[in-house]
XYZ file of C-alpha atoms in Angstrom:
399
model
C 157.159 72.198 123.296
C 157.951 70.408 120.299
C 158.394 66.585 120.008
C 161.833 65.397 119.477
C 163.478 66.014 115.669
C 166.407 65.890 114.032
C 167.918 68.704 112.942
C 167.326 68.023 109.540
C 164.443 69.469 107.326
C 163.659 66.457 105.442
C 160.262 65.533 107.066
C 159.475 69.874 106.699
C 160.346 70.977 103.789
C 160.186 69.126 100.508
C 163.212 68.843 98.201
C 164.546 71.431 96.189
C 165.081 70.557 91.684
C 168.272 71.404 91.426
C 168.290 74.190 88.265
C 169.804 72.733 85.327
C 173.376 73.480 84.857
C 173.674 74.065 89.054
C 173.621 70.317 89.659
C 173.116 70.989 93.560
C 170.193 71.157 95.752
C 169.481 74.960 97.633
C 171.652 74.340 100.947
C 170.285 77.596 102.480
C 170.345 76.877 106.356
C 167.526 77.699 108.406
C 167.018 76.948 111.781
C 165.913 73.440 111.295
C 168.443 72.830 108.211
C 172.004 73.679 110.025
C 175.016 74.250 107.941
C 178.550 72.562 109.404
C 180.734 75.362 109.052
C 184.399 75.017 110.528
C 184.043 76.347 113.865
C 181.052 74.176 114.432
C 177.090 74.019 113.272
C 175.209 77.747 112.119
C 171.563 77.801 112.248
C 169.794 80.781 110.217
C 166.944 81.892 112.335
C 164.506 83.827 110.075
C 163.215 87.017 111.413
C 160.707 88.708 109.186
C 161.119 92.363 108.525
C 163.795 91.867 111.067
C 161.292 92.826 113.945
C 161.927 90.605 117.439
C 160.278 91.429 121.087
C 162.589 92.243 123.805
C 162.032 88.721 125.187
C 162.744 87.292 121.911
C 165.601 88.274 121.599
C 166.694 87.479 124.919
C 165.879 83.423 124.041
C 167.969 83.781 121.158
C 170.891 85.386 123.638
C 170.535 81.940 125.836
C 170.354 79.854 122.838
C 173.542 80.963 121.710
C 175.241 81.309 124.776
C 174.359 77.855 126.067
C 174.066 75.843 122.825
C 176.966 78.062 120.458
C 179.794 80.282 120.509
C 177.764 82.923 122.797
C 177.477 85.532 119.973
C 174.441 86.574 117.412
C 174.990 87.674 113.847
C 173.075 90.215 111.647
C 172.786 88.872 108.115
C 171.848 90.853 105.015
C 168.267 89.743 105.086
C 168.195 91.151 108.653
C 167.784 87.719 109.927
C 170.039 86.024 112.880
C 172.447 83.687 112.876
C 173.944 80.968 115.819
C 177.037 79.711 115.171
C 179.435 77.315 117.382
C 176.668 74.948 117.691
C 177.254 71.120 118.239
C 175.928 69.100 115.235
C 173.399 67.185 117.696
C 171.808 70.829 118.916
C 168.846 71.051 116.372
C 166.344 69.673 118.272
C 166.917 71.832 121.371
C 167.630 75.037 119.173
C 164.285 74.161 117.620
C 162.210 73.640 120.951
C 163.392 76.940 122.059
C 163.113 78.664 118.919
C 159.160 77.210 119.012
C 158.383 78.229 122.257
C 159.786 81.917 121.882
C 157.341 82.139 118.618
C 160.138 82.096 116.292
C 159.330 79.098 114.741
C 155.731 79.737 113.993
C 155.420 76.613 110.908
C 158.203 74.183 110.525
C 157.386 74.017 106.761
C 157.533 77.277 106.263
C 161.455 77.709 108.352
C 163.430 78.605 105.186
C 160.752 80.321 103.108
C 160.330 84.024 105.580
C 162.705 85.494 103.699
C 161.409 89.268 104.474
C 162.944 92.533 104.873
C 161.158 95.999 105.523
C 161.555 99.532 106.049
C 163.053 99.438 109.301
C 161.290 103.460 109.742
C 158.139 102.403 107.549
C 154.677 103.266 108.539
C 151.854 101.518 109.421
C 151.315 100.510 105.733
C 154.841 98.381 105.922
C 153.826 96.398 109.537
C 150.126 95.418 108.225
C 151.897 94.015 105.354
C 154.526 92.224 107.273
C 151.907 90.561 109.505
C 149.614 89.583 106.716
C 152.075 88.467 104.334
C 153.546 85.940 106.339
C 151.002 84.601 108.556
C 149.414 84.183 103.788
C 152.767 82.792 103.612
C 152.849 80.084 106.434
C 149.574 78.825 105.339
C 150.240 78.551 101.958
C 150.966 75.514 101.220
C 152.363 76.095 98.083
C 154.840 78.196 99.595
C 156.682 75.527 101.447
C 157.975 75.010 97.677
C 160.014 78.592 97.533
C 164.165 78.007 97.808
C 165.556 79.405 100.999
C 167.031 82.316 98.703
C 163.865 83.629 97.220
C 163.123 87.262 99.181
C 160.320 89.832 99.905
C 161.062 93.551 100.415
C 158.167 95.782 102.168
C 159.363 99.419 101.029
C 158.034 102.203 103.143
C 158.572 104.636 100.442
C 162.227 105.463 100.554
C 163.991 103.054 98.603
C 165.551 101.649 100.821
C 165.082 98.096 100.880
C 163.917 98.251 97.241
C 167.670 98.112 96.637
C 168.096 95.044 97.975
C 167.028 92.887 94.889
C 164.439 91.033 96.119
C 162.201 88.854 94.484
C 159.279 90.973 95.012
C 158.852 94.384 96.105
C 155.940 96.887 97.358
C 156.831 100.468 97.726
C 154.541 102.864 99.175
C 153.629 105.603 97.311
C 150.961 107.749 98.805
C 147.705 106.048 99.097
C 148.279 103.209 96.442
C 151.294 100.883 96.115
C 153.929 99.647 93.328
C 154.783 95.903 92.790
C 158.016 95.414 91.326
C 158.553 92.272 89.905
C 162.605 90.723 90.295
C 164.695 93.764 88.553
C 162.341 94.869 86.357
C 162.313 98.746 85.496
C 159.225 98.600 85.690
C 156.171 98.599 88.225
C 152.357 97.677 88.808
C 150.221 99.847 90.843
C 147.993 98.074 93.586
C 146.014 99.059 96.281
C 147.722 99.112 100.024
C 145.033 96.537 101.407
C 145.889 94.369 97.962
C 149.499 93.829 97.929
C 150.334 91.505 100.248
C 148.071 89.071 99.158
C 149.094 89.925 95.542
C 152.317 89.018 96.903
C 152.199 85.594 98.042
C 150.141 84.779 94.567
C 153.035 86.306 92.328
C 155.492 83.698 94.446
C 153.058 80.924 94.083
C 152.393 81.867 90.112
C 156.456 82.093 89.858
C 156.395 78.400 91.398
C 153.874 77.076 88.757
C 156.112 78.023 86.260
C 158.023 74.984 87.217
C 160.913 76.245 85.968
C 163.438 74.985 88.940
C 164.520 78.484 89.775
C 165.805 79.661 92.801
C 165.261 83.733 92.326
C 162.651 85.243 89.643
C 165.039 86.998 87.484
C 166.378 83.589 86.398
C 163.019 83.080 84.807
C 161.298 86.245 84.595
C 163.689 88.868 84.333
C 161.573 91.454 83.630
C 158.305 90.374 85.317
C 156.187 90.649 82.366
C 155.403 86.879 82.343
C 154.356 86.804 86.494
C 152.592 90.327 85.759
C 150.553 88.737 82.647
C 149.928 85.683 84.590
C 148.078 88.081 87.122
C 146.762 90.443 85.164
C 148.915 93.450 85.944
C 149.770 96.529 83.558
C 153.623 97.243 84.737
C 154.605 101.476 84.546
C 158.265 102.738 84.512
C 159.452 102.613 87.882
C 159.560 106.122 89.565
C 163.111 106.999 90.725
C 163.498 106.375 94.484
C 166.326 107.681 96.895
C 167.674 104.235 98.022
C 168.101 106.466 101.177
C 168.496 103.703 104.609
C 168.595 105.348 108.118
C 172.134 106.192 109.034
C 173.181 105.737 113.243
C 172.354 107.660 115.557
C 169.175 109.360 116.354
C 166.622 108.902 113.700
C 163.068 109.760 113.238
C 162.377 109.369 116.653
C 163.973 105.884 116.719
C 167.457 104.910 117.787
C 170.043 103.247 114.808
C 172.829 101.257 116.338
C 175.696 100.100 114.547
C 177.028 96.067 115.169
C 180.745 95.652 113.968
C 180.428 93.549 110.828
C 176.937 92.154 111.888
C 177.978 90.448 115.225
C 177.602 90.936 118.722
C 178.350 89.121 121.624
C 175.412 88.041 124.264
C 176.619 91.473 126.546
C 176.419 93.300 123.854
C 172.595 91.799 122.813
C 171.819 92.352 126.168
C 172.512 95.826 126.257
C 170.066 96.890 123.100
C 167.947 94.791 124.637
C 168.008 96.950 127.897
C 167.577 99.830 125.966
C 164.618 98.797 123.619
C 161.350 99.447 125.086
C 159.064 96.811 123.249
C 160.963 96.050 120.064
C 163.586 95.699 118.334
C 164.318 95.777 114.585
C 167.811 94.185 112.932
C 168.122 95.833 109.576
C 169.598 94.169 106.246
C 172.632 96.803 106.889
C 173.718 95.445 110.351
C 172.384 97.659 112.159
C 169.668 98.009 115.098
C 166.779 100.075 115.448
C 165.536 100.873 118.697
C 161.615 102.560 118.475
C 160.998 105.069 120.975
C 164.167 104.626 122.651
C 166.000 107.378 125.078
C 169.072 108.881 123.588
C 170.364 108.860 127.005
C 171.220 105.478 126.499
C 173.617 106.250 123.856
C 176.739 106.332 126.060
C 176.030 102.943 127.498
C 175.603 101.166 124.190
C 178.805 103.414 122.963
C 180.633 101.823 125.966
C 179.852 98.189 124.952
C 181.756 98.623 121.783
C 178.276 99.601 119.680
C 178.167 102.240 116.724
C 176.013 105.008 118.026
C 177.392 108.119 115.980
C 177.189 108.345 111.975
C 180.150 109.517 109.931
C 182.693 106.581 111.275
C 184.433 104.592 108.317
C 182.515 101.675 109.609
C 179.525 102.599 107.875
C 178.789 101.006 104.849
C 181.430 98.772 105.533
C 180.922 94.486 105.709
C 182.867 91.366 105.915
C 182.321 87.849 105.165
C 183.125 85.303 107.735
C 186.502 84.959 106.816
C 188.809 82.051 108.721
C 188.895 80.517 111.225
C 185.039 80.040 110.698
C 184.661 79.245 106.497
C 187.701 76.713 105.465
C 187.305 78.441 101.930
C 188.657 81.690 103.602
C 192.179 82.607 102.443
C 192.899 84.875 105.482
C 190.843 86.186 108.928
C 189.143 88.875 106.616
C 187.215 90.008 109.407
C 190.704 90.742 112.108
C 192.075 92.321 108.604
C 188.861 95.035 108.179
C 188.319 96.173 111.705
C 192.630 96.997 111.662
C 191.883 98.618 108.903
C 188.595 100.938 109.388
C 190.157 101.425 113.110
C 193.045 103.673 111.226
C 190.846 105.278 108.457
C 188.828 108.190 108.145
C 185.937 109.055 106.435
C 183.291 107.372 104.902
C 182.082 106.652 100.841
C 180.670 104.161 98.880
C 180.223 101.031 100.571
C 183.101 98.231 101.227
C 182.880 94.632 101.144
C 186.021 92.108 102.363
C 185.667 88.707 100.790
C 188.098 85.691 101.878
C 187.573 83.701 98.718
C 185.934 84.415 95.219
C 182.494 83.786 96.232
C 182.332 86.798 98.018
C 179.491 85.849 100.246
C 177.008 88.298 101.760
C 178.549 91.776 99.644
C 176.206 94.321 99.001
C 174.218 95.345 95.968
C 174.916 98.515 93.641
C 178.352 100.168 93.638
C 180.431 98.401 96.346
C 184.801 98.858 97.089
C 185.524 94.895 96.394
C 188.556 93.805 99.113
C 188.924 90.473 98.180
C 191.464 88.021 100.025
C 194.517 86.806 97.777
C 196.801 85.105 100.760
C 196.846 85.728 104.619
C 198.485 88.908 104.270
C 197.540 89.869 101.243
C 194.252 91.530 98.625
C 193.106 93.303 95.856
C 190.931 96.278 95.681
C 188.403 96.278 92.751
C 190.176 93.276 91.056
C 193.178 95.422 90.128
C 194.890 97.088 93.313
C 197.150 95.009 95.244
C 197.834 95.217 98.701
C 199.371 94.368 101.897
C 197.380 94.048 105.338
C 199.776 97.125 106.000
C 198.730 98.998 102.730
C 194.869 98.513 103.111
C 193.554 100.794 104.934
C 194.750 103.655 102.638
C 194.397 101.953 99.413
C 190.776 101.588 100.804
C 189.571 104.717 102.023
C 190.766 106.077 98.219
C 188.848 103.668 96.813
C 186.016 104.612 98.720
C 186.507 108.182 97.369
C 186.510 107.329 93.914
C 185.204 104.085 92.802
């Protein structure tokens, strides 16, 4: 176990320049950094390429049923969140989290920022396992903002979308590194690019620029891919395609309601999982090697098991009672509305204030909170609770 600590990061993780013109430090929570929220502490528990053992996941069930609110949330980065917590519950969060082997370096909490094919190959878990075992024992890592990411693509696309940082796409026998946005790509060997990796982040940090994200100093990536010594190549055109629910490749894809689930609900993928599971940057589950005839079951618990539902595509911030910045229970507001629509379309995002935390990337439907009762669609639509779900499903059609 570990020896008692506050729940701060202070004596972990060193201090963050604030950019110039932010004037703020990078508040990212982790799970040793906890953010007070209104209904209580959140702790950000990183979970690299979103992969957790059965009995992993089962710790993080008790955490949050005996320390928080009793529920788990999927984030965008397919990592988990605890919320409810009581501001003095760091140090047991952090024992627990330590001794299920989720905490494997306290300097390194914030810094796992990974995603991955959730379907890749072998290629995509060799990388995951060398790149951050490279990445908690780089100690010039610890200097990375909670916000910078990694994206392992198995060859899809599909978390190449997800403007990372840095990217590695599988492409036959070799492998592109894409550089922040950049339209452009370097090709590497498979055995070279994790490690190529973790020295692009540490040659971004020597910059000492005080950025959180690449593209606010490299926007292009030619100055990281001069710095290593890397020829960048138009980037080929990939299908962004992400596995949709329902039986996949072999694998289970289950659906969580705007990210969340409550411990029964945890439980009950965990029950069906045979070794692993895998929480995906789209709030949803994969289940390797799982029986279909455990579809039902998980259907009955209030899970997404079938594709086609309005549901997909569609996410929420936290919305009140849980972020005082909320203008309205965003959340109670989306689920009334996908409940009476039909069909599906471009992805949907409900936002209870202007930040618009945790929307998607590419062409999203933009539902942003104006009053309790009240939104606009796109910036320009406005509509009652009453009117949304409608106005929404036609946005989703032609936006």
């Amino acid at each position: 176990m570990l020896a008692p600590m506050p729940p701060s990061a202070d004596a972990v993780e060193p201090a963050r320049a604030p950019v110039s013109g932010r004037g703020r430090d990078d508040a990212c929570p982790g799970a040793l950094r906890l953010h007070q929220a209104d209904d209580g502490a959140l702790a950000r528990v990183r979970v690299p390429g979103g992969v957790l053992a059965v009995d992993q996941l089962t710790a993080l069930v008790a955490a949050a049923e005996e320390l928080g609110d009793g529920a788990l949330e999927a984030t965008s980065r397919g990592n988990l969140q605890l919320r409810g917590l009581a501001a003095d519950a760091g140090t047991e969060l952090a024992n627990r989290l330590h001794a299920a082997g989720l905490l494997p370096s306290l300097a390194h909490d914030r810094v796992r920022n990974i995603v991955a094919s959730p379907l890749g190959g072998p290629e995509v878990r060799g990388w995951l396992r060398e790149l951050d075992e490279a990445l908690c024992a780089s100690e010039t890592a610890r200097g990375l903002s909670g916000r910078f990411l990694f994206a392992l693509d198995g060859g899809l696309g599909d978390v190449a979308a997800l403007d990372a940082d840095l990217t590695v796409i599988v492409t036959g026998d070799t492998a592109l590194l894409r550089i922040a946005r950049a339209e452009a790509a370097a090709e590497v060997g498979i055995a070279d690019a994790a490690r190529l990796m973790l020295r692009a982040a540490e040659e971004f940090l020597a910059l000492g620029s005080g950025a959180w994200r690449i593209r606010e100093a490299d926007p292009d990536g030619t100055l990281l891919a001069g710095r290593l010594g890397l020829t960048l190549r138009p980037l080929p055109a990939l299908s962004g395609r992400r596995p949709q629910v329902g039986p996949v490749e072999g694998a289970l894809v289950i659906g969580l309601p705007f990210g969340r689930g409550t411990a029964a609900q945890w439980r009950a993928l965990a029950h069906a999982a045979t070794d692993e599971l895998r929480v995906t940057p789209w709030r949803t589950v994969v289940l390797p090697d799982a029986d279909p005839a455990v579809l039902p079951a998980l259907a009955a618990h209030g899970l997404r098991t079938a594709p086609g539902s309005p549901w997909e595509g569609a996410t929420a911030c936290t919305g009140a009672p849980g972020c005082a910045k909320s203008l309205a229970d965003v959340r109670a507001d989306a689920a009334a509305a996908l409940d009476t629509a039909t069909g599906t379309g471009l992805p949907v995002h409900w936002s209870g204030c202007e930040r618009r935390c945790g929307h998607p990337t590419g062409a999203w439907v933009d539902v942003l909170a104006t009053g309790v009762h009240s939104y606009t669609i796109d910036s320009s639509t406005e509509v009652t609770t009453e009117q949304m779900a409608a106005a929404v499903a036609a946005a989703r059609r032609t936006t």
